[in-house]
């Protein structure tokens, strides 16, 4: 099987996953006992005029048979049409804006986490059994068991409220409102300044897992024959680890990138809420408080979509990087 | 019988062997100690604290509405008084021993009275809800004063003052009641409150709360330490019968309980109590959902691995699909659309936690299935269920223990996160909900010394309990996982 066929297979798999995700979404919001969609419309009734209400009924196809409702729902989700929120108009418009911000936060934290996690994991494996290793492993276990909202609170308390180094919330300085910076560097600096604490929280939250994973993958490979060969050649321990072992150990690490994405979304929802970072997470939190079902449906769909795409990319990378893979 | 005895002996021996190995793992022992500590706390919660965790209130009969709170809002831990400078911190002072006035002796012990143109007696009945009361019979226009002397031993003012009183009068138009505090030596009044109009209920009793929490009023009321008089003055412009019952004076101080109280408006909770009862919730959620998901994973993994074919394909693809769904958003939508009860959460957590274990079991079963001892069992005619339960399950069961231990922390932390997002069960207070209430109370703008006891303990509790299971999981992994044993 060639690479092309492998990619085609992965695409088909992704489409099936997407279809399943859409179906689950439909089931949750249309067929659950208590009927969320009807609840939503019942809540809206009286708040908006009858014509708009009719529009919303038509949006969900409430007068049509179930299979048509299902197709309509899927069509809406696929075309990024999430209906109307209780409180703030078109969900799609808010979602697009909020998603970019969340992706910025998650992208930045993911990159930092992976680099830092792999580096520290290599260090831990290199110093295995010594104090450095113990400190790193214990530290990872601690960050693993700390609830992220509490960790975030500690960070917010120390860096924002006590030391006043970083702002406690929001995505850009208040002074920017109506006075947008023209200079791109000022813009980036201002954004990064506000991203610092949420990013730190997310990194601390997920770096432990990466350290442990990298360390375990390296230790699993370290007794292999090729490592003994490399050592016998007289290569330095550092060279052996970075050039030989890490390359072989990197495969399970790459697959974990995709899975860590699913994990990160949960962390991001909480971190954004804590730091009032106006992304998808804060949107979710507000929607929870108001039981805003269309928004929650969209959040669930978009985050699933993100994980599915991340999985797909990881699969492709896996196929390209590992020459041993027999595509399928 | 003999066979069963033998088997028991064998199990015991195996357990002893396992324990000997486990003992050697320092991490494992640490984890076990923490876990046992928490289990003891969870089991003996009612013995450790007499208070109620959800909405604690004082005991007794308070007809003027719900029972009063147990302490002031954001009261500091009681051991603050042993810290330098802490001796001035006022504690709760509840000078009235029994406000319900159950019998004449108790009334006469607690109350003194004097009056003009009236006759004051302690009545054994006729009270609000049948027990005793103080009865004042005015023969003509006059006034009566009843008082209770108490000492307020702190130089600093209290946080809150609450007075409860039940009044009966045969002629409401001519009766007025004044509540006051006075210095016991100079008799100078430091606080007065006149109950403006007595509205009579059908049964002729009326009950009132008087609440003061403005710092200025309280500063005036309690200028320093010393003896005070709590007095009720009843005046009448003519012939009347007045009865007083359920008189209580509650002075709320600045310190209370082992860990203070939270910032709940109206009905603050004792943090120590909430924390202790929260242990139960976290343990129940963690252990139950880990057990259900592990056994679900074991069952589905066995089925997929042993039966194979279409069933295997279906189960494994379903597992793959569930692994793709992001846990937190899915949990959020499911809880919002169904209900936020704790049992619902346990079921959802179990349903979303079986996949990776099922995969692991499946791959083990696939390799076990081809071993010669299974073939031998098949050759002698053993049934499928016999092979699965007698030959395959015992071989994968070591993994069950490991997975049980390692999936608890995830469940505990997820429960806390879900509660922190506001999707808690409204009938209980879990550690996550404590932190949710903290985050939403806005006290974070105050200095940390004002509230650390509200936010630090629940976080540490979640962390250490999760940690205990992780440590136990690691120790079990080292002992029971044969692959790892070879390596280290």
PDB file of N, CA and C in Angstrom, chain A residues 13 17 20-21 24 28-29 32-33 36 137-138 141-142 144-147 149-150 153-154 157 161 212 219-220 259 262 265-266 269-270 273-274 284-285 288-289 291 293 296 300 303-304 307-308 311, chain B residues 27 317 320-321 323-330 332-334 336-338 413 416-417 420-423 432 435-436 438-440 444 448 451 455-456 459-460 462-463 466-467 470-471 474 483 487-488:
ATOM      1  N   UNK A  13     -11.555   7.441   7.276  1.00  0.00           N
ATOM      2  CA  UNK A  13     -11.726   7.209   8.714  1.00  0.00           C
ATOM      3  C   UNK A  13     -12.156   8.493   9.420  1.00  0.00           C
ATOM      4  N   UNK A  17     -15.592   9.263  11.562  1.00  0.00           N
ATOM      5  CA  UNK A  17     -15.572   9.818  12.921  1.00  0.00           C
ATOM      6  C   UNK A  17     -16.411  11.079  13.001  1.00  0.00           C
ATOM      7  N   UNK A  20     -20.033  10.242  13.021  1.00  0.00           N
ATOM      8  CA  UNK A  20     -20.452   9.743  14.332  1.00  0.00           C
ATOM      9  C   UNK A  20     -20.585  10.894  15.329  1.00  0.00           C
ATOM     10  N   UNK A  21     -19.612  11.803  15.287  1.00  0.00           N
ATOM     11  CA  UNK A  21     -19.648  12.928  16.227  1.00  0.00           C
ATOM     12  C   UNK A  21     -20.892  13.777  15.999  1.00  0.00           C
ATOM     13  N   UNK A  24     -23.896  11.923  17.391  1.00  0.00           N
ATOM     14  CA  UNK A  24     -23.969  12.016  18.850  1.00  0.00           C
ATOM     15  C   UNK A  24     -24.499  13.388  19.252  1.00  0.00           C
ATOM     16  N   UNK A  28     -27.803  14.010  21.468  1.00  0.00           N
ATOM     17  CA  UNK A  28     -27.794  14.702  22.761  1.00  0.00           C
ATOM     18  C   UNK A  28     -28.776  15.867  22.761  1.00  0.00           C
ATOM     19  N   UNK A  29     -28.789  16.631  21.677  1.00  0.00           N
ATOM     20  CA  UNK A  29     -29.578  17.855  21.736  1.00  0.00           C
ATOM     21  C   UNK A  29     -31.004  17.713  21.225  1.00  0.00           C
ATOM     22  N   UNK A  32     -32.552  13.572  23.749  1.00  0.00           N
ATOM     23  CA  UNK A  32     -32.410  13.302  25.177  1.00  0.00           C
ATOM     24  C   UNK A  32     -33.747  13.461  25.868  1.00  0.00           C
ATOM     25  N   UNK A  33     -33.979  12.697  26.936  1.00  0.00           N
ATOM     26  CA  UNK A  33     -35.202  12.942  27.705  1.00  0.00           C
ATOM     27  C   UNK A  33     -35.182  14.376  28.215  1.00  0.00           C
ATOM     28  N   UNK A  36     -33.967  18.978  24.996  1.00  0.00           N
ATOM     29  CA  UNK A  36     -33.263  20.261  25.093  1.00  0.00           C
ATOM     30  C   UNK A  36     -33.729  21.319  24.092  1.00  0.00           C
ATOM     31  N   UNK A 137      10.117  13.629  38.423  1.00  0.00           N
ATOM     32  CA  UNK A 137       8.996  12.691  38.444  1.00  0.00           C
ATOM     33  C   UNK A 137       7.977  13.104  39.497  1.00  0.00           C
ATOM     34  N   UNK A 138       8.484  13.433  40.693  1.00  0.00           N
ATOM     35  CA  UNK A 138       7.556  13.844  41.748  1.00  0.00           C
ATOM     36  C   UNK A 138       6.809  15.118  41.344  1.00  0.00           C
ATOM     37  N   UNK A 141       4.140  14.266  38.947  1.00  0.00           N
ATOM     38  CA  UNK A 141       2.996  13.631  39.614  1.00  0.00           C
ATOM     39  C   UNK A 141       2.161  14.669  40.340  1.00  0.00           C
ATOM     40  N   UNK A 142       2.843  15.668  40.929  1.00  0.00           N
ATOM     41  CA  UNK A 142       2.083  16.701  41.640  1.00  0.00           C
ATOM     42  C   UNK A 142       1.233  17.509  40.659  1.00  0.00           C
ATOM     43  N   UNK A 144       0.144  16.631  37.995  1.00  0.00           N
ATOM     44  CA  UNK A 144      -0.849  15.699  37.484  1.00  0.00           C
ATOM     45  C   UNK A 144      -2.056  15.633  38.392  1.00  0.00           C
ATOM     46  N   UNK A 145      -1.822  15.793  39.695  1.00  0.00           N
ATOM     47  CA  UNK A 145      -2.939  15.612  40.622  1.00  0.00           C
ATOM     48  C   UNK A 145      -3.505  16.935  41.138  1.00  0.00           C
ATOM     49  N   UNK A 146      -2.924  18.056  40.730  1.00  0.00           N
ATOM     50  CA  UNK A 146      -3.493  19.339  41.151  1.00  0.00           C
ATOM     51  C   UNK A 146      -4.640  19.690  40.213  1.00  0.00           C
ATOM     52  N   UNK A 147      -5.792  20.049  40.756  1.00  0.00           N
ATOM     53  CA  UNK A 147      -6.856  20.521  39.860  1.00  0.00           C
ATOM     54  C   UNK A 147      -6.433  21.834  39.202  1.00  0.00           C
ATOM     55  N   UNK A 149      -7.924  24.428  38.087  1.00  0.00           N
ATOM     56  CA  UNK A 149      -8.484  25.724  38.487  1.00  0.00           C
ATOM     57  C   UNK A 149      -7.835  26.221  39.765  1.00  0.00           C
ATOM     58  N   UNK A 150      -7.361  25.291  40.562  1.00  0.00           N
ATOM     59  CA  UNK A 150      -6.693  25.677  41.800  1.00  0.00           C
ATOM     60  C   UNK A 150      -5.274  26.151  41.519  1.00  0.00           C
ATOM     61  N   UNK A 153      -5.497  29.440  40.087  1.00  0.00           N
ATOM     62  CA  UNK A 153      -5.768  30.454  41.096  1.00  0.00           C
ATOM     63  C   UNK A 153      -4.481  30.866  41.805  1.00  0.00           C
ATOM     64  N   UNK A 154      -3.654  29.861  42.148  1.00  0.00           N
ATOM     65  CA  UNK A 154      -2.377  30.165  42.814  1.00  0.00           C
ATOM     66  C   UNK A 154      -1.529  31.077  41.932  1.00  0.00           C
ATOM     67  N   UNK A 157      -2.988  34.469  41.783  1.00  0.00           N
ATOM     68  CA  UNK A 157      -2.789  35.185  43.035  1.00  0.00           C
ATOM     69  C   UNK A 157      -1.372  35.743  43.129  1.00  0.00           C
ATOM     70  N   UNK A 161      -1.970  39.301  41.547  1.00  0.00           N
ATOM     71  CA  UNK A 161      -2.448  40.090  42.676  1.00  0.00           C
ATOM     72  C   UNK A 161      -1.340  40.496  43.638  1.00  0.00           C
ATOM     73  N   UNK A 212       6.643  12.471  31.937  1.00  0.00           N
ATOM     74  CA  UNK A 212       6.541  11.050  32.282  1.00  0.00           C
ATOM     75  C   UNK A 212       6.532  10.181  31.030  1.00  0.00           C
ATOM     76  N   UNK A 219      13.173   5.073  28.444  1.00  0.00           N
ATOM     77  CA  UNK A 219      13.611   3.942  29.265  1.00  0.00           C
ATOM     78  C   UNK A 219      13.236   2.616  28.620  1.00  0.00           C
ATOM     79  N   UNK A 220      12.135   2.628  27.868  1.00  0.00           N
ATOM     80  CA  UNK A 220      11.718   1.398  27.202  1.00  0.00           C
ATOM     81  C   UNK A 220      12.711   1.010  26.111  1.00  0.00           C
ATOM     82  N   UNK A 259      -3.939  13.142  21.160  1.00  0.00           N
ATOM     83  CA  UNK A 259      -4.769  12.863  22.331  1.00  0.00           C
ATOM     84  C   UNK A 259      -4.665  13.990  23.361  1.00  0.00           C
ATOM     85  N   UNK A 262      -7.226  16.737  23.073  1.00  0.00           N
ATOM     86  CA  UNK A 262      -8.538  16.542  23.699  1.00  0.00           C
ATOM     87  C   UNK A 262      -8.478  16.920  25.170  1.00  0.00           C
ATOM     88  N   UNK A 265      -8.251  20.818  25.701  1.00  0.00           N
ATOM     89  CA  UNK A 265      -9.478  21.592  25.527  1.00  0.00           C
ATOM     90  C   UNK A 265     -10.174  21.771  26.868  1.00  0.00           C
ATOM     91  N   UNK A 266     -10.238  20.665  27.639  1.00  0.00           N
ATOM     92  CA  UNK A 266     -10.828  20.751  28.975  1.00  0.00           C
ATOM     93  C   UNK A 266     -10.087  21.761  29.831  1.00  0.00           C
ATOM     94  N   UNK A 269     -10.810  25.369  28.765  1.00  0.00           N
ATOM     95  CA  UNK A 269     -12.118  25.886  29.193  1.00  0.00           C
ATOM     96  C   UNK A 269     -11.992  26.467  30.592  1.00  0.00           C
ATOM     97  N   UNK A 270     -11.336  25.707  31.469  1.00  0.00           N
ATOM     98  CA  UNK A 270     -11.215  26.143  32.856  1.00  0.00           C
ATOM     99  C   UNK A 270     -10.265  27.329  32.990  1.00  0.00           C
ATOM    100  N   UNK A 273     -11.831  30.547  31.817  1.00  0.00           N
ATOM    101  CA  UNK A 273     -12.812  31.037  32.783  1.00  0.00           C
ATOM    102  C   UNK A 273     -12.113  31.762  33.916  1.00  0.00           C
ATOM    103  N   UNK A 274     -11.039  31.122  34.410  1.00  0.00           N
ATOM    104  CA  UNK A 274     -10.323  31.672  35.557  1.00  0.00           C
ATOM    105  C   UNK A 274      -9.713  33.021  35.240  1.00  0.00           C
ATOM    106  N   UNK A 284     -18.126  28.964  27.017  1.00  0.00           N
ATOM    107  CA  UNK A 284     -18.737  27.768  27.582  1.00  0.00           C
ATOM    108  C   UNK A 284     -19.240  28.034  28.987  1.00  0.00           C
ATOM    109  N   UNK A 285     -18.392  28.702  29.765  1.00  0.00           N
ATOM    110  CA  UNK A 285     -18.761  28.947  31.163  1.00  0.00           C
ATOM    111  C   UNK A 285     -20.026  29.791  31.240  1.00  0.00           C
ATOM    112  N   UNK A 288     -22.951  27.739  30.353  1.00  0.00           N
ATOM    113  CA  UNK A 288     -23.367  26.826  31.422  1.00  0.00           C
ATOM    114  C   UNK A 288     -24.236  27.575  32.423  1.00  0.00           C
ATOM    115  N   UNK A 289     -23.794  28.772  32.804  1.00  0.00           N
ATOM    116  CA  UNK A 289     -24.537  29.516  33.819  1.00  0.00           C
ATOM    117  C   UNK A 289     -25.947  29.826  33.344  1.00  0.00           C
ATOM    118  N   UNK A 291     -27.523  28.040  30.934  1.00  0.00           N
ATOM    119  CA  UNK A 291     -28.070  26.848  30.275  1.00  0.00           C
ATOM    120  C   UNK A 291     -28.381  27.151  28.801  1.00  0.00           C
ATOM    121  N   UNK A 293     -28.239  26.263  25.507  1.00  0.00           N
ATOM    122  CA  UNK A 293     -28.000  24.995  24.823  1.00  0.00           C
ATOM    123  C   UNK A 293     -27.378  25.134  23.427  1.00  0.00           C
ATOM    124  N   UNK A 296     -23.647  25.548  23.841  1.00  0.00           N
ATOM    125  CA  UNK A 296     -22.965  24.343  24.326  1.00  0.00           C
ATOM    126  C   UNK A 296     -22.856  23.306  23.222  1.00  0.00           C
ATOM    127  N   UNK A 300     -19.289  21.860  21.923  1.00  0.00           N
ATOM    128  CA  UNK A 300     -19.008  20.430  21.882  1.00  0.00           C
ATOM    129  C   UNK A 300     -18.618  20.006  20.465  1.00  0.00           C
ATOM    130  N   UNK A 303     -15.122  21.479  19.491  1.00  0.00           N
ATOM    131  CA  UNK A 303     -13.971  20.851  20.136  1.00  0.00           C
ATOM    132  C   UNK A 303     -13.769  19.420  19.628  1.00  0.00           C
ATOM    133  N   UNK A 304     -14.863  18.724  19.348  1.00  0.00           N
ATOM    134  CA  UNK A 304     -14.708  17.392  18.768  1.00  0.00           C
ATOM    135  C   UNK A 304     -14.026  17.484  17.405  1.00  0.00           C
ATOM    136  N   UNK A 307     -10.361  17.920  17.747  1.00  0.00           N
ATOM    137  CA  UNK A 307      -9.641  16.696  18.120  1.00  0.00           C
ATOM    138  C   UNK A 307      -9.549  15.748  16.923  1.00  0.00           C
ATOM    139  N   UNK A 308     -10.631  15.658  16.166  1.00  0.00           N
ATOM    140  CA  UNK A 308     -10.608  14.755  15.005  1.00  0.00           C
ATOM    141  C   UNK A 308      -9.545  15.217  14.010  1.00  0.00           C
ATOM    142  N   UNK A 311      -6.129  14.441  15.318  1.00  0.00           N
ATOM    143  CA  UNK A 311      -5.840  13.018  15.153  1.00  0.00           C
ATOM    144  C   UNK A 311      -5.409  12.696  13.736  1.00  0.00           C
TER     145      UNK A 311
ATOM    146  N   UNK B  27       6.843   4.762  48.035  1.00  0.00           N
ATOM    147  CA  UNK B  27       5.742   5.535  47.461  1.00  0.00           C
ATOM    148  C   UNK B  27       4.407   4.872  47.744  1.00  0.00           C
ATOM    149  N   UNK B 317     -13.951  -0.129  17.528  1.00  0.00           N
ATOM    150  CA  UNK B 317     -14.185   1.124  16.803  1.00  0.00           C
ATOM    151  C   UNK B 317     -14.959   2.098  17.683  1.00  0.00           C
ATOM    152  N   UNK B 320     -12.543   3.580  20.031  1.00  0.00           N
ATOM    153  CA  UNK B 320     -11.743   4.598  19.335  1.00  0.00           C
ATOM    154  C   UNK B 320     -12.520   5.898  19.222  1.00  0.00           C
ATOM    155  N   UNK B 321     -13.807   5.735  18.900  1.00  0.00           N
ATOM    156  CA  UNK B 321     -14.635   6.929  18.714  1.00  0.00           C
ATOM    157  C   UNK B 321     -14.788   7.699  20.026  1.00  0.00           C
ATOM    158  N   UNK B 323     -12.807   7.753  22.463  1.00  0.00           N
ATOM    159  CA  UNK B 323     -11.542   8.366  22.844  1.00  0.00           C
ATOM    160  C   UNK B 323     -11.340   9.709  22.156  1.00  0.00           C
ATOM    161  N   UNK B 324     -11.970   9.867  20.982  1.00  0.00           N
ATOM    162  CA  UNK B 324     -11.814  11.116  20.242  1.00  0.00           C
ATOM    163  C   UNK B 324     -12.634  12.245  20.880  1.00  0.00           C
ATOM    164  N   UNK B 325     -13.756  11.885  21.511  1.00  0.00           N
ATOM    165  CA  UNK B 325     -14.613  12.929  22.067  1.00  0.00           C
ATOM    166  C   UNK B 325     -13.914  13.614  23.239  1.00  0.00           C
ATOM    167  N   UNK B 326     -13.844  14.940  23.225  1.00  0.00           N
ATOM    168  CA  UNK B 326     -13.206  15.642  24.339  1.00  0.00           C
ATOM    169  C   UNK B 326     -14.052  15.514  25.614  1.00  0.00           C
ATOM    170  N   UNK B 327     -13.432  14.990  26.673  1.00  0.00           N
ATOM    171  CA  UNK B 327     -14.177  14.616  27.880  1.00  0.00           C
ATOM    172  C   UNK B 327     -14.973  15.755  28.498  1.00  0.00           C
ATOM    173  N   UNK B 328     -14.294  16.859  28.748  1.00  0.00           N
ATOM    174  CA  UNK B 328     -14.958  17.914  29.514  1.00  0.00           C
ATOM    175  C   UNK B 328     -16.158  18.520  28.772  1.00  0.00           C
ATOM    176  N   UNK B 329     -15.995  18.939  27.494  1.00  0.00           N
ATOM    177  CA  UNK B 329     -17.180  19.455  26.786  1.00  0.00           C
ATOM    178  C   UNK B 329     -18.319  18.440  26.728  1.00  0.00           C
ATOM    179  N   UNK B 330     -17.977  17.154  26.523  1.00  0.00           N
ATOM    180  CA  UNK B 330     -19.032  16.141  26.448  1.00  0.00           C
ATOM    181  C   UNK B 330     -19.759  16.035  27.791  1.00  0.00           C
ATOM    182  N   UNK B 332     -19.981  18.291  30.044  1.00  0.00           N
ATOM    183  CA  UNK B 332     -20.756  19.508  30.265  1.00  0.00           C
ATOM    184  C   UNK B 332     -22.102  19.421  29.562  1.00  0.00           C
ATOM    185  N   UNK B 333     -22.092  19.073  28.267  1.00  0.00           N
ATOM    186  CA  UNK B 333     -23.377  19.047  27.557  1.00  0.00           C
ATOM    187  C   UNK B 333     -24.290  17.965  28.122  1.00  0.00           C
ATOM    188  N   UNK B 334     -23.709  16.814  28.487  1.00  0.00           N
ATOM    189  CA  UNK B 334     -24.566  15.751  29.006  1.00  0.00           C
ATOM    190  C   UNK B 334     -25.195  16.148  30.338  1.00  0.00           C
ATOM    191  N   UNK B 336     -25.707  19.262  31.433  1.00  0.00           N
ATOM    192  CA  UNK B 336     -26.672  20.345  31.239  1.00  0.00           C
ATOM    193  C   UNK B 336     -27.983  19.801  30.677  1.00  0.00           C
ATOM    194  N   UNK B 337     -27.891  18.847  29.740  1.00  0.00           N
ATOM    195  CA  UNK B 337     -29.134  18.360  29.135  1.00  0.00           C
ATOM    196  C   UNK B 337     -29.826  17.309  29.999  1.00  0.00           C
ATOM    197  N   UNK B 338     -29.100  16.626  30.892  1.00  0.00           N
ATOM    198  CA  UNK B 338     -29.804  15.666  31.759  1.00  0.00           C
ATOM    199  C   UNK B 338     -29.961  16.278  33.147  1.00  0.00           C
ATOM    200  N   UNK B 413     -10.623  14.403  39.987  1.00  0.00           N
ATOM    201  CA  UNK B 413     -10.312  15.735  39.477  1.00  0.00           C
ATOM    202  C   UNK B 413     -11.399  16.199  38.501  1.00  0.00           C
ATOM    203  N   UNK B 416     -14.275  17.445  40.445  1.00  0.00           N
ATOM    204  CA  UNK B 416     -13.976  18.762  41.006  1.00  0.00           C
ATOM    205  C   UNK B 416     -14.094  19.831  39.919  1.00  0.00           C
ATOM    206  N   UNK B 417     -13.579  19.535  38.722  1.00  0.00           N
ATOM    207  CA  UNK B 417     -13.622  20.527  37.639  1.00  0.00           C
ATOM    208  C   UNK B 417     -15.055  20.829  37.242  1.00  0.00           C
ATOM    209  N   UNK B 420     -16.555  22.873  39.808  1.00  0.00           N
ATOM    210  CA  UNK B 420     -15.997  24.225  39.758  1.00  0.00           C
ATOM    211  C   UNK B 420     -16.645  25.046  38.653  1.00  0.00           C
ATOM    212  N   UNK B 421     -17.078  24.359  37.581  1.00  0.00           N
ATOM    213  CA  UNK B 421     -17.740  25.077  36.488  1.00  0.00           C
ATOM    214  C   UNK B 421     -19.199  25.386  36.829  1.00  0.00           C
ATOM    215  N   UNK B 422     -19.650  24.983  37.998  1.00  0.00           N
ATOM    216  CA  UNK B 422     -21.009  25.311  38.405  1.00  0.00           C
ATOM    217  C   UNK B 422     -22.002  24.196  38.163  1.00  0.00           C
ATOM    218  N   UNK B 423     -21.531  23.027  37.712  1.00  0.00           N
ATOM    219  CA  UNK B 423     -22.464  21.936  37.430  1.00  0.00           C
ATOM    220  C   UNK B 423     -22.483  20.940  38.579  1.00  0.00           C
ATOM    221  N   UNK B 432     -14.895  20.586  44.994  1.00  0.00           N
ATOM    222  CA  UNK B 432     -14.936  21.424  43.798  1.00  0.00           C
ATOM    223  C   UNK B 432     -15.940  22.560  43.962  1.00  0.00           C
ATOM    224  N   UNK B 435     -14.662  25.448  45.972  1.00  0.00           N
ATOM    225  CA  UNK B 435     -13.804  26.345  45.204  1.00  0.00           C
ATOM    226  C   UNK B 435     -14.617  27.162  44.203  1.00  0.00           C
ATOM    227  N   UNK B 436     -15.691  26.590  43.701  1.00  0.00           N
ATOM    228  CA  UNK B 436     -16.589  27.342  42.807  1.00  0.00           C
ATOM    229  C   UNK B 436     -17.167  28.528  43.565  1.00  0.00           C
ATOM    230  N   UNK B 438     -15.997  29.903  46.192  1.00  0.00           N
ATOM    231  CA  UNK B 438     -14.926  30.863  46.479  1.00  0.00           C
ATOM    232  C   UNK B 438     -14.701  31.769  45.274  1.00  0.00           C
ATOM    233  N   UNK B 439     -14.551  31.160  44.092  1.00  0.00           N
ATOM    234  CA  UNK B 439     -14.247  31.939  42.898  1.00  0.00           C
ATOM    235  C   UNK B 439     -15.334  32.960  42.608  1.00  0.00           C
ATOM    236  N   UNK B 440     -16.584  32.571  42.865  1.00  0.00           N
ATOM    237  CA  UNK B 440     -17.676  33.472  42.528  1.00  0.00           C
ATOM    238  C   UNK B 440     -18.022  34.464  43.627  1.00  0.00           C
ATOM    239  N   UNK B 444     -11.605  37.462  46.434  1.00  0.00           N
ATOM    240  CA  UNK B 444     -10.199  37.397  46.033  1.00  0.00           C
ATOM    241  C   UNK B 444      -9.533  38.775  46.061  1.00  0.00           C
ATOM    242  N   UNK B 448      -5.036  37.913  51.222  1.00  0.00           N
ATOM    243  CA  UNK B 448      -5.192  36.457  51.324  1.00  0.00           C
ATOM    244  C   UNK B 448      -5.423  35.996  52.757  1.00  0.00           C
ATOM    245  N   UNK B 451      -8.987  35.019  53.721  1.00  0.00           N
ATOM    246  CA  UNK B 451      -9.760  33.903  53.152  1.00  0.00           C
ATOM    247  C   UNK B 451      -8.953  32.658  52.820  1.00  0.00           C
ATOM    248  N   UNK B 455      -9.807  28.642  50.540  1.00  0.00           N
ATOM    249  CA  UNK B 455      -9.370  28.186  49.214  1.00  0.00           C
ATOM    250  C   UNK B 455      -8.211  27.189  49.280  1.00  0.00           C
ATOM    251  N   UNK B 456      -7.328  27.299  50.256  1.00  0.00           N
ATOM    252  CA  UNK B 456      -6.178  26.394  50.300  1.00  0.00           C
ATOM    253  C   UNK B 456      -6.579  24.956  50.684  1.00  0.00           C
ATOM    254  N   UNK B 459      -8.191  22.621  47.893  1.00  0.00           N
ATOM    255  CA  UNK B 459      -7.230  22.316  46.829  1.00  0.00           C
ATOM    256  C   UNK B 459      -6.244  21.258  47.275  1.00  0.00           C
ATOM    257  N   UNK B 460      -5.705  21.429  48.485  1.00  0.00           N
ATOM    258  CA  UNK B 460      -4.753  20.451  49.011  1.00  0.00           C
ATOM    259  C   UNK B 460      -5.426  19.092  49.167  1.00  0.00           C
ATOM    260  N   UNK B 462      -7.984  17.786  47.439  1.00  0.00           N
ATOM    261  CA  UNK B 462      -8.137  17.139  46.129  1.00  0.00           C
ATOM    262  C   UNK B 462      -6.797  16.586  45.691  1.00  0.00           C
ATOM    263  N   UNK B 463      -5.759  17.420  45.841  1.00  0.00           N
ATOM    264  CA  UNK B 463      -4.436  17.047  45.358  1.00  0.00           C
ATOM    265  C   UNK B 463      -3.909  15.814  46.085  1.00  0.00           C
ATOM    266  N   UNK B 466      -5.902  12.578  45.210  1.00  0.00           N
ATOM    267  CA  UNK B 466      -5.554  12.109  43.862  1.00  0.00           C
ATOM    268  C   UNK B 466      -4.157  11.500  43.878  1.00  0.00           C
ATOM    269  N   UNK B 467      -3.260  12.185  44.562  1.00  0.00           N
ATOM    270  CA  UNK B 467      -1.872  11.736  44.665  1.00  0.00           C
ATOM    271  C   UNK B 467      -1.784  10.354  45.299  1.00  0.00           C
ATOM    272  N   UNK B 470      -2.505   7.787  42.791  1.00  0.00           N
ATOM    273  CA  UNK B 470      -1.444   7.685  41.795  1.00  0.00           C
ATOM    274  C   UNK B 470      -0.279   6.879  42.379  1.00  0.00           C
ATOM    275  N   UNK B 471       0.101   7.186  43.613  1.00  0.00           N
ATOM    276  CA  UNK B 471       1.231   6.484  44.237  1.00  0.00           C
ATOM    277  C   UNK B 471       0.927   4.990  44.387  1.00  0.00           C
ATOM    278  N   UNK B 474       1.182   3.344  41.044  1.00  0.00           N
ATOM    279  CA  UNK B 474       2.573   3.113  40.639  1.00  0.00           C
ATOM    280  C   UNK B 474       3.162   1.892  41.334  1.00  0.00           C
ATOM    281  N   UNK B 483       5.755  -7.146  32.842  1.00  0.00           N
ATOM    282  CA  UNK B 483       6.633  -6.549  31.852  1.00  0.00           C
ATOM    283  C   UNK B 483       7.596  -5.568  32.540  1.00  0.00           C
ATOM    284  N   UNK B 487      12.016  -5.260  33.684  1.00  0.00           N
ATOM    285  CA  UNK B 487      12.874  -4.160  33.289  1.00  0.00           C
ATOM    286  C   UNK B 487      13.616  -3.545  34.460  1.00  0.00           C
ATOM    287  N   UNK B 488      12.940  -3.371  35.551  1.00  0.00           N
ATOM    288  CA  UNK B 488      13.607  -2.673  36.650  1.00  0.00           C
ATOM    289  C   UNK B 488      14.357  -3.638  37.537  1.00  0.00           C
TER     290      UNK B 488
END
